[in-house]
XYZ file of C-alpha atoms in Angstrom:
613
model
C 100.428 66.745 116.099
C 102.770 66.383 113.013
C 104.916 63.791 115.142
C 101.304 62.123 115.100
C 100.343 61.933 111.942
C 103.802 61.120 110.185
C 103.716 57.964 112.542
C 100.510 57.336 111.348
C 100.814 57.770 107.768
C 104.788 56.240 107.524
C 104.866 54.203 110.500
C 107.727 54.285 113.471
C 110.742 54.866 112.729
C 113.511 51.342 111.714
C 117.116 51.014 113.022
C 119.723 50.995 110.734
C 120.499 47.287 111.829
C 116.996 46.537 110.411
C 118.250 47.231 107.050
C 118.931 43.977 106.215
C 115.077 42.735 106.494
C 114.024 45.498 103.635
C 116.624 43.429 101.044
C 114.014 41.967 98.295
C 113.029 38.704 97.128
C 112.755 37.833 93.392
C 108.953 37.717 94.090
C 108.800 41.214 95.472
C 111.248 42.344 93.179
C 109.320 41.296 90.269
C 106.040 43.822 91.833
C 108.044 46.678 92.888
C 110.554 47.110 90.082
C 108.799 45.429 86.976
C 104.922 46.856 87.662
C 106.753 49.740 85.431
C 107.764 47.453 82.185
C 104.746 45.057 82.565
C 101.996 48.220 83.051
C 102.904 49.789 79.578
C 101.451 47.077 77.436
C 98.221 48.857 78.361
C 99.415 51.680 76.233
C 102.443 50.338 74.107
C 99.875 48.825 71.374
C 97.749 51.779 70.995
C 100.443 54.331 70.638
C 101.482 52.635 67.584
C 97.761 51.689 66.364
C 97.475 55.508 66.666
C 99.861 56.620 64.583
C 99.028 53.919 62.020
C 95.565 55.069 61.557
C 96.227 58.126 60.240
C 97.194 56.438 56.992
C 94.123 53.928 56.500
C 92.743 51.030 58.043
C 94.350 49.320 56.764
C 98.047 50.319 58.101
C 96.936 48.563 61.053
C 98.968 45.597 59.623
C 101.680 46.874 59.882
C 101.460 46.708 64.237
C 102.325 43.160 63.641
C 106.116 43.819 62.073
C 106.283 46.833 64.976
C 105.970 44.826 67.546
C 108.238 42.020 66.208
C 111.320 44.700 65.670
C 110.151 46.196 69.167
C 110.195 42.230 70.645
C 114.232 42.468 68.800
C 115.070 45.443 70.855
C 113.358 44.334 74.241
C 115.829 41.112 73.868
C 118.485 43.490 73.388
C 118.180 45.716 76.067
C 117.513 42.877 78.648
C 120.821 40.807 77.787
C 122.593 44.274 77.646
C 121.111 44.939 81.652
C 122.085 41.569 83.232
C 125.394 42.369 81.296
C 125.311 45.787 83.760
C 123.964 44.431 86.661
C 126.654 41.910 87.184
C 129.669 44.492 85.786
C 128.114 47.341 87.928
C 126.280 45.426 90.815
C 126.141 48.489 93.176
C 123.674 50.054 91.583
C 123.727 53.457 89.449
C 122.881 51.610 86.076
C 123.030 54.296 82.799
C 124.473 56.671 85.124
C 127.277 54.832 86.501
C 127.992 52.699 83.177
C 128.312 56.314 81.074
C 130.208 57.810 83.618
C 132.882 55.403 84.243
C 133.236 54.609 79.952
C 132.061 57.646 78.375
C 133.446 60.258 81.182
C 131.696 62.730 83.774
C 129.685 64.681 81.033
C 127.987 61.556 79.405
C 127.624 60.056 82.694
C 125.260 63.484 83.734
C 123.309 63.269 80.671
C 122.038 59.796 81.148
C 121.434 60.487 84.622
C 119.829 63.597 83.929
C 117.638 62.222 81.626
C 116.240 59.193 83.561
C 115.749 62.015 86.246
C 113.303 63.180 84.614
C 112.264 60.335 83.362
C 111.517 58.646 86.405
C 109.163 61.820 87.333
C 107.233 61.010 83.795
C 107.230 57.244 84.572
C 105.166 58.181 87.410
C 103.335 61.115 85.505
C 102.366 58.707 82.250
C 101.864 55.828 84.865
C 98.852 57.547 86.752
C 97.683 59.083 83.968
C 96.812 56.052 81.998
C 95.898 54.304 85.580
C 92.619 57.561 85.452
C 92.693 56.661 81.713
C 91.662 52.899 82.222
C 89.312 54.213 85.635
C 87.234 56.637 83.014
C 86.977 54.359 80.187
C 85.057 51.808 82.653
C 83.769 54.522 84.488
C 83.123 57.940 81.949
C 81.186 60.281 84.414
C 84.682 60.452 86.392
C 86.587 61.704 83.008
C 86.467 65.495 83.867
C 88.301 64.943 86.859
C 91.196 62.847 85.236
C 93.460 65.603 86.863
C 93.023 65.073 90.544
C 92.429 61.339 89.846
C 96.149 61.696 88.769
C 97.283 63.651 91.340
C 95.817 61.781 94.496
C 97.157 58.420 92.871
C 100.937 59.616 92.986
C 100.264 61.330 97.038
C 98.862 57.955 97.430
C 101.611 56.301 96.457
C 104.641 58.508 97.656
C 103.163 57.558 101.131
C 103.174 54.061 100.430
C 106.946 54.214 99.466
C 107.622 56.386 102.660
C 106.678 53.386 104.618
C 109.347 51.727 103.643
C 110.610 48.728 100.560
C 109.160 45.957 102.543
C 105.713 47.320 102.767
C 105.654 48.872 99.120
C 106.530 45.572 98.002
C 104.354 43.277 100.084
C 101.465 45.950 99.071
C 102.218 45.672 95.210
C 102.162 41.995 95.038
C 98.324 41.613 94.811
C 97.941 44.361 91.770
C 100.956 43.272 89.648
C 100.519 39.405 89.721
C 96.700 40.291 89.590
C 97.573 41.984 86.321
C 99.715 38.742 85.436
C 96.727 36.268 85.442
C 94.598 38.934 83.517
C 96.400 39.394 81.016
C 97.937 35.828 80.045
C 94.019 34.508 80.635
C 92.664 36.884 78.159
C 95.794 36.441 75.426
C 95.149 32.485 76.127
C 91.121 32.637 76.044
C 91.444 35.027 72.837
C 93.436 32.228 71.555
C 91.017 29.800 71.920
C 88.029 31.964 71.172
C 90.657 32.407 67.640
C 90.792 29.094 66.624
C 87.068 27.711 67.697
C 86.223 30.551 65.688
C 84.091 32.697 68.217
C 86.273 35.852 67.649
C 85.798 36.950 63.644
C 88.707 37.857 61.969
C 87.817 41.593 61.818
C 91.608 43.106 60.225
C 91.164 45.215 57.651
C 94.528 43.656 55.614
C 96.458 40.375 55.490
C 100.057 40.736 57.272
C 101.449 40.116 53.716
C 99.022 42.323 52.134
C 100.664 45.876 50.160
C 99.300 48.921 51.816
C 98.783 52.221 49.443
C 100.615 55.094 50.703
C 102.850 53.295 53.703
C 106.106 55.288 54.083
C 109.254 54.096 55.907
C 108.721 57.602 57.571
C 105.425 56.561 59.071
C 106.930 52.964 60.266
C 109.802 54.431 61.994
C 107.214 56.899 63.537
C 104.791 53.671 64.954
C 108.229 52.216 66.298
C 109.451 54.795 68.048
C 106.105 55.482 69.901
C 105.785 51.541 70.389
C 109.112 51.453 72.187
C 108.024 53.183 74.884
C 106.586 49.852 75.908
C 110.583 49.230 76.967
C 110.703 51.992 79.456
C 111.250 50.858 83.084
C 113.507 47.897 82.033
C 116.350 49.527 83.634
C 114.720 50.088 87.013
C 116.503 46.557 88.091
C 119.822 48.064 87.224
C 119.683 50.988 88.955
C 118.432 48.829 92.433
C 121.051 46.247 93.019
C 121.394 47.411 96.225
C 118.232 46.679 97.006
C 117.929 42.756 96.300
C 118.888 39.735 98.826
C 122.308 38.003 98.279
C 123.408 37.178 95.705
C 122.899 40.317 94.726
C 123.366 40.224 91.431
C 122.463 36.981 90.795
C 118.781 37.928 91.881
C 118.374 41.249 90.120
C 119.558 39.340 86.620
C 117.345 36.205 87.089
C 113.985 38.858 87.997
C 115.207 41.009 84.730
C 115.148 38.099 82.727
C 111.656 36.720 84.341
C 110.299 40.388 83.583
C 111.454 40.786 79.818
C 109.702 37.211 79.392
C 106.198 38.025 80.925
C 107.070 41.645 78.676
C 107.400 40.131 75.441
C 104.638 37.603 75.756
C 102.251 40.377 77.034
C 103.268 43.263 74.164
C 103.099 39.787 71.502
C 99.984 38.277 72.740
C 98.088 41.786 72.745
C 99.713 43.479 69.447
C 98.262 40.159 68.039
C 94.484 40.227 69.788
C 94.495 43.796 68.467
C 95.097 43.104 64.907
C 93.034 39.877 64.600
C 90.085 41.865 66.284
C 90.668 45.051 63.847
C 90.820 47.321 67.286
C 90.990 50.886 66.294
C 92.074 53.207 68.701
C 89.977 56.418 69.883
C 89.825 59.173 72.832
C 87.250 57.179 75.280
C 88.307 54.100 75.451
C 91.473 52.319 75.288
C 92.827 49.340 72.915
C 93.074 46.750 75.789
C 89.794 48.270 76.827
C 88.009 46.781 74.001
C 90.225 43.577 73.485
C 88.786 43.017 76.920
C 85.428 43.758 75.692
C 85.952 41.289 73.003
C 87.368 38.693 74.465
C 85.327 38.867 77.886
C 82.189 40.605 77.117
C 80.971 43.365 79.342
C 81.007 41.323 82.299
C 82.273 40.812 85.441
C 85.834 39.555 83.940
C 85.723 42.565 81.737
C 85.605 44.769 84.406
C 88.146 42.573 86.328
C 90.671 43.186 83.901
C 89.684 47.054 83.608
C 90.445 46.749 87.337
C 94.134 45.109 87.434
C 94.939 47.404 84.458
C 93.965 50.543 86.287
C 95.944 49.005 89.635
C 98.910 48.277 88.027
C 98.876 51.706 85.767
C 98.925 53.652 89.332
C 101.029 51.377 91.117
C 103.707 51.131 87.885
C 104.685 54.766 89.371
C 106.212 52.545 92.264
C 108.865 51.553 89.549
C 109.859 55.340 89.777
C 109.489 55.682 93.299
C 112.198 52.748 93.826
C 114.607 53.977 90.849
C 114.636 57.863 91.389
C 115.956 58.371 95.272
C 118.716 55.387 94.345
C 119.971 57.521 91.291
C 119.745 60.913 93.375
C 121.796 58.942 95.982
C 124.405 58.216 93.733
C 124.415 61.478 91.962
C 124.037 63.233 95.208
C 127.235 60.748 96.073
C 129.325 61.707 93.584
C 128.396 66.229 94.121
C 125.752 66.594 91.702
C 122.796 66.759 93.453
C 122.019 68.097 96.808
C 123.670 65.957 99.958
C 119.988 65.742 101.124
C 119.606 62.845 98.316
C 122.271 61.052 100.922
C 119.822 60.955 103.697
C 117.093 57.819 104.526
C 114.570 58.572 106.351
C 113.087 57.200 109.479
C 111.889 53.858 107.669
C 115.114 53.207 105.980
C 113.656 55.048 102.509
C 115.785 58.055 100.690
C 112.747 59.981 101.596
C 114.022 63.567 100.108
C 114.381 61.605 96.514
C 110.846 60.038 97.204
C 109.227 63.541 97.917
C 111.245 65.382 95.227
C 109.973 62.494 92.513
C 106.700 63.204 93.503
C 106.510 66.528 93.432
C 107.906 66.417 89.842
C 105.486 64.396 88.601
C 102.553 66.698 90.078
C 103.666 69.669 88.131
C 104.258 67.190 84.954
C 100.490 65.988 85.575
C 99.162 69.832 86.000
C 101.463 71.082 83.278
C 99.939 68.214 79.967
C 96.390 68.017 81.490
C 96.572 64.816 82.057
C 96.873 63.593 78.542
C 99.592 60.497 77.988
C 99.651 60.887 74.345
C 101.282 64.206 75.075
C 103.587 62.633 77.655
C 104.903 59.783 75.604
C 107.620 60.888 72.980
C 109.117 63.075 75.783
C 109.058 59.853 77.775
C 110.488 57.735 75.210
C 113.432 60.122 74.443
C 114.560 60.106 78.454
C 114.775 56.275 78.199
C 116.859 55.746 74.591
C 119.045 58.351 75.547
C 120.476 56.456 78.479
C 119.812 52.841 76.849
C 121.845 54.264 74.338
C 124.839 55.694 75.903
C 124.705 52.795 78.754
C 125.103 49.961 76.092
C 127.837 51.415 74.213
C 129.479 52.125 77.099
C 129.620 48.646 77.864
C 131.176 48.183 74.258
C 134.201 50.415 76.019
C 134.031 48.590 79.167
C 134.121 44.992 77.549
C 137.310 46.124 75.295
C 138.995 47.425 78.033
C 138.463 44.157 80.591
C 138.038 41.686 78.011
C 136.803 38.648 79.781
C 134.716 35.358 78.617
C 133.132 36.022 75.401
C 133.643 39.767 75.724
C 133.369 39.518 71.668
C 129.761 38.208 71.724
C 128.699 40.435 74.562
C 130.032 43.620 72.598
C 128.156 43.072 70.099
C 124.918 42.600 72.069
C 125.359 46.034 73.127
C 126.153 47.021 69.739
C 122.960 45.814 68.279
C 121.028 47.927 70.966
C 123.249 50.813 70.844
C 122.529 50.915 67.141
C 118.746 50.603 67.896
C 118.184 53.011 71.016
C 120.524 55.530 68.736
C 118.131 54.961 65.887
C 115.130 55.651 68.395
C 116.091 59.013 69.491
C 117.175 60.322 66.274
C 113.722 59.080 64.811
C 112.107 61.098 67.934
C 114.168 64.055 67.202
C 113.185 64.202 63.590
C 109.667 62.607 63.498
C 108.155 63.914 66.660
C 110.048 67.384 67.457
C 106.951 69.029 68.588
C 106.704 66.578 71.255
C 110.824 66.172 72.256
C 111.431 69.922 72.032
C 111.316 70.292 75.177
C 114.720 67.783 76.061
C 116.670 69.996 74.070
C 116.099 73.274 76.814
C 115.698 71.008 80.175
C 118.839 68.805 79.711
C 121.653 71.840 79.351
C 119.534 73.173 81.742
C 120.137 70.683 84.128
C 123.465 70.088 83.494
C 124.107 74.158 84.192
C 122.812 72.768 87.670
C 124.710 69.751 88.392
C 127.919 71.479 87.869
C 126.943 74.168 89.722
C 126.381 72.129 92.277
C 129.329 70.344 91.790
C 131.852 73.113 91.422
C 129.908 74.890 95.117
C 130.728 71.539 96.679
C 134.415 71.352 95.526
C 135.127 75.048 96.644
C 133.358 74.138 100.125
C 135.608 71.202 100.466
C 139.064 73.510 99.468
C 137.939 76.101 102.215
C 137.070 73.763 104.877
C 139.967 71.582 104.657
C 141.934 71.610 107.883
C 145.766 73.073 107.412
C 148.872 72.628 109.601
C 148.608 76.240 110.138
C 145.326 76.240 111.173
C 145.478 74.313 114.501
C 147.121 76.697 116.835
C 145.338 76.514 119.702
C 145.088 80.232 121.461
C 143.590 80.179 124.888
C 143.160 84.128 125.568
C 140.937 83.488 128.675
C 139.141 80.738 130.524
C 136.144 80.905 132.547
C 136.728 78.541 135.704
C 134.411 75.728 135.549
C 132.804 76.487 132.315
C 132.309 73.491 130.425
C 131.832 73.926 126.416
C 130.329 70.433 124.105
C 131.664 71.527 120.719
C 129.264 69.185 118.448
C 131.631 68.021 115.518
C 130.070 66.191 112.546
C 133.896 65.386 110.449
C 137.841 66.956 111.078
C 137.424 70.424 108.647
C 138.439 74.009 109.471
C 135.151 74.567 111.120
C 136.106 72.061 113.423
C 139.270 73.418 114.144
C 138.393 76.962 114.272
C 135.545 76.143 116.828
C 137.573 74.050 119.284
C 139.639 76.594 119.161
C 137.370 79.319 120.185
C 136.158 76.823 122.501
C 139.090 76.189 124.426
C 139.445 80.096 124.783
C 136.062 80.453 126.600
C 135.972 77.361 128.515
C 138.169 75.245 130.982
C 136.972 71.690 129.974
C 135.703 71.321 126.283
C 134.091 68.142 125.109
C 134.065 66.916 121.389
C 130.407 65.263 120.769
C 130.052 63.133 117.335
C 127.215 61.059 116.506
C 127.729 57.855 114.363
C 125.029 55.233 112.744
C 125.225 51.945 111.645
C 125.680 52.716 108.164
C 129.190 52.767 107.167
C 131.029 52.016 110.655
C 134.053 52.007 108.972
C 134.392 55.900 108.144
C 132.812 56.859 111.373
C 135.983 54.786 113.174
C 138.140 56.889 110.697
C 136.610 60.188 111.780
C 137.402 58.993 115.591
C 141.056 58.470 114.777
C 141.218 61.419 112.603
C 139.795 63.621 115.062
C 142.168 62.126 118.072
C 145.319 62.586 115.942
C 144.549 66.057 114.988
C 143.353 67.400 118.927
C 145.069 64.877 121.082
C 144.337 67.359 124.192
C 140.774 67.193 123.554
C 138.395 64.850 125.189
C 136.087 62.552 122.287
C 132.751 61.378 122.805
C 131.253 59.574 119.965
C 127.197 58.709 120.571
C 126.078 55.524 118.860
C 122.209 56.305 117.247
C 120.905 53.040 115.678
C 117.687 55.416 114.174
C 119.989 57.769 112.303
C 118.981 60.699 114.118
C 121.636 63.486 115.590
C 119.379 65.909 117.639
C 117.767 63.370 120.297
C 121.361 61.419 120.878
C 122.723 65.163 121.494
C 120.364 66.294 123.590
C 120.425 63.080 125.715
C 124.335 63.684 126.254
C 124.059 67.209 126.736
C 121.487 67.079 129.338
C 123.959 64.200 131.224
C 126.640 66.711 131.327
C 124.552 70.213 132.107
C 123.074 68.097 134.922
C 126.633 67.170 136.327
C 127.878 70.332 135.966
C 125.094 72.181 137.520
C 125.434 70.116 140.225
C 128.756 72.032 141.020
C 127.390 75.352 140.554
C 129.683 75.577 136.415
C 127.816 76.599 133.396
C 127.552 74.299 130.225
C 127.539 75.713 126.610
C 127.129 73.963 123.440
C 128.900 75.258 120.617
C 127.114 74.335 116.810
C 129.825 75.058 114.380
C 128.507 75.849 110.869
C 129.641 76.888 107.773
C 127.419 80.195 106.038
C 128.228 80.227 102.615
C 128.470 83.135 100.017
C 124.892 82.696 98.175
C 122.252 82.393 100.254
C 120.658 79.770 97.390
C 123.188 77.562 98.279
C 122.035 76.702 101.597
C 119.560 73.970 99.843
C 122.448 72.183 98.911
C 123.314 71.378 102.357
C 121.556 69.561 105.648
C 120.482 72.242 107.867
C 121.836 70.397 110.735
C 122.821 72.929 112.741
C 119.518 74.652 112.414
C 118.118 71.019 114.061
C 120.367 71.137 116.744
C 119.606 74.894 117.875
C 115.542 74.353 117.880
C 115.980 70.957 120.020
C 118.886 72.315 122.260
C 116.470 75.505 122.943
C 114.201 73.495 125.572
C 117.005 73.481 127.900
C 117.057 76.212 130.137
C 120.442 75.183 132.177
C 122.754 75.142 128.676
C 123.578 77.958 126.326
C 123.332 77.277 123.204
C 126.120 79.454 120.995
C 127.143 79.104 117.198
C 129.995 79.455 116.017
C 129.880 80.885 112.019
C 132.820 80.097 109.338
C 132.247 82.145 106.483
C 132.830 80.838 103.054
C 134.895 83.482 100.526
C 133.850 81.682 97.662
């Protein structure tokens, strides 16, 4: 029944061949990794109209010179990111760009904090997605809650399908979205100048406002920035783009940060004009909308594509998170089930783990974006910051064409996204507080992780010493399939064992499509190290282990029965000290056992190696 209903929800399962046909155009690139950036206009504009009002009225001038320092740093950022994605073009973005400059510690804070950033892209995403469906619809806003929570389910099983199908389903809300919003800023325009929209602002853009504090400017800024988050998505999904590559990811930045700007400009502006003020039922595009449109059909069109693209913007997340885990995951900071893609070609553990995150985010604020935005902000300048001046190290180390000019890009949005978090830190603390007790927190667990990996590596690494070979006694006819996954002391220690219980013992690997190269290294590894043992490596094109080694297994039991021998499969595993540190590994082995069970001509035996430490 489960087998059922995954291929139902997710679809059948993709061959690793087929990977190539999930690489992204710049079309579908633009709706899966941009619906992110382009989705927080809805909210960028009021966050700093609401922390402008609580001066006067008239502060609401001041959005204008926000936006245009906010406009400064967007053109930053994006020239800093196509600097990345051509420097750094397999993906990793932040992450990779700290780590490699700044060293292992800076490289796990800026990963670190767009982990958690990702699950509050998705978190702030739905949340204003319910926000938008409540002010068009109010007898829905008590359940803003489960609104939010069904949105990211929805959504998770979208991505579980696969990028393809995310991609081709995005495409209708994000470009939907597109021709909203540039109609309304253009039809505002002209209702502006034919004069059928009164100039309702409360102060001229020149005009002296009573009681305005560079305190309160810096505060509007910093919570107008967070109409920059998700601009890094493209860095951190390379991988994911057609050839070139790079070439692609940089020209759909580039496309993005031009729709961004001309969006965050054209509404900033509308709002001002209009003298929007901001309260808690309905939202500032909400009623430029309302002003521009009427309460008509296109009203309500626009209230639409706004809510679409607010729940599918949590896609941006969805196609950042599981690449980041990968590479974390690659490098022994996160679990090795952040290695694994799932039947359609997805990381599917990163997918569910996002997802999951941004649930208890969701259940944890009530809903409320407002209280989700300075945290939010503060896990994207953190790694904007350390990113671009660590490609001030990396241009002064390589040099290159106009490495000068390009330095001091970065510089200017180093200096910025610095400026940013230390503004958060000191103007919003009772929002940020909480970065300051997850982030050590989280980097207690990566190293944890990290050092529990290196110490399982030490133990299971296969010494001359180690490979004596003691046959005590055989069993005439006994056959033994010793299922071998890499050359370790595991290995060793089982074939061992298995050459003292049986008189013909058979070495089963299975390999994928993935990286051919390795797998042909752990063939000629294997060969060198146990000449006198026979090695069978099983192709699987779907990535799976337990049907290839059940197919093989029965082959051989069936043979062997045939001559009256016995057949026993030997699982090696490792059992290590902790029991908590069996999440950290694929419970392979455990697999293996259930699907080998069905067979009633094999025994099924395991052979345990220990960890010390």
């Amino acid at each position: 029944m489960w087998r059922y209903l995954k291929r139902v929800l997710i679809g059948k399962p993709l061959k690793t061949t087929d990977e190539g046909g999930q690489a992204l155009s710049k079309f579908k690139a633009l709706a899966l990794l941009s619906s992110d950036a382009l989705s927080s206009v809805a909210y960028g504009t009021e966050q700093i109209t609401t922390i402008l009002i609580t001066l006067s009225m008239a502060a609401l001038m001041y959005q204008i010179w926000v936006a245009a320092l906010v406009l400064v740093l967007l053109a930053a950022i994006t020239l800093s990111y196509q600097q990345i994605i051509h420097a750094y073009p397999s993906g990793g973005g932040a992450y990779v760009v700290a780590s490699t400059n700044w060293g292992q510690g800076a490289g796990l804070v800026a990963g670190g904090s767009l982990l958690v950033d990702y699950m509050l892209t998705v978190a702030v995403s739905t949340t204003s997605a319910t926000e938008a469906i409540t002010s068009a619809i109010p007898a829905l806003y008590s359940h803003q809650v489960l609104l939010s929570c069904l949105i990211v389910i929805g959504i998770m099983l979208l991505n579980l399908r696969g990028l393809r199908e995310s991609a081709s389903f995005l495409t209708l809300p994000v470009y939907l979205f597109i021709f909203m919003i540039i109609f309304m800023i253009i039809y505002g325009g002209y209702n502006i100048l034919t004069g059928n929209i009164e100039y309702h602002a409360s102060a001229g853009i020149t005009a002296p406002v009573q009681g305005m504090t560079l305190v309160l400017f810096l505060r509007a800024f910093s919570s107008g920035s967070s109409s920059l988050t998700g601009v890094e998505a493209i860095s951190n999904a390379v991988p994911n783009f057609k050839k070139p590559k790079s070439h692609n990811a940089s020209a759909t930045l580039a496309i993005m940060a031009l729709i961004l700007g001309i969006f965050f400009g054209g509404i900033t502006y509308l709002s001002y004009y209009m003298g929007i003020v901001p309260n808690g039922h309905e939202t500032v595009l909400s009623q430029i909308g309302e002003g521009v449109f009427g309460h008509g059909f296109l009203y309500y069109l626009l209230q639409l594509s706004t809510a679409m693209i607010l729940a599918v913007a949590a896609n941006t997340g969805f196609s950042a998170f599981p690449m980041l885990a990968y590479n974390m995951a690659k490098d022994k900071f996160l679990p090795h089930a952040y290695l694994d893609k799932g039947d359609r070609l997805g990381y599917s553990n990163g997918i569910i783990s996002l997802a999951v995150g941004a649930v208890i985010l969701i259940l944890i604020f009530g809903g409320k974006t407002s209280s989700l935005i300075p945290l939010y902000a503060v896990g994207v300048f953190v790694p904007f910051t350390l990113s671009q001046s660590g490609m001030i190290i990396h241009w002064k180390r390589n040099k290159g064409k106009f490495w000068a000019g390009k330095a001091t890009i970065n510089f200017i949005g180093a200096f910025i996204s610095v400026s940013l978090v230390i503004c958060l830190f000191l103007l919003r603390f009772e929002n940020v507080w909480p970065y300051l007790i997850v982030m050590p927190l989280l980097l207690r667990l990566f190293y944890k992780i990290h050092r529990h990996y290196k110490r399982v590596a030490e133990q299971l690494r296969v010494e001359e010493t180690a490979r004596s070979i003691a046959a005590t006694h055989h069993y005439d006819g006994a056959t033994v399939i010793v299922l071998v996954s890499g050359v370790t002391k595991v290995t060793a220690k089982a074939i061992s064992y298995a050459q003292s219980i049986g008189d013909y013992v058979i070495a089963m690997h299975v390999s994928f499509d993935a990286n051919p190269e390795k797998e042909h290294e752990t063939a000629e590894e294997f060969k060198k190290e146990f000449p006198d043992v026979r090695f069978v490596d099983i192709h699987s094109s779907y990535r799976s282990i337990a049907q290839p080694t059940l197919r093989f297994c029965d082959v051989i039991a069936k043979r062997a029965e045939d001559r009256n021998y016995s057949t026993t499969v030997l699982v090696p595993q490792f059992v290590p000290r902790h029991p908590w540190e069996n999440i950290l590994h694929n419970q392979t082995s455990l697999r293996l056992r259930a699907t080998l069970n069905s067979r009633q001509n094999i025994v099924i035996a395991t052979y345990n190696y220990h960890l010390k430490e």
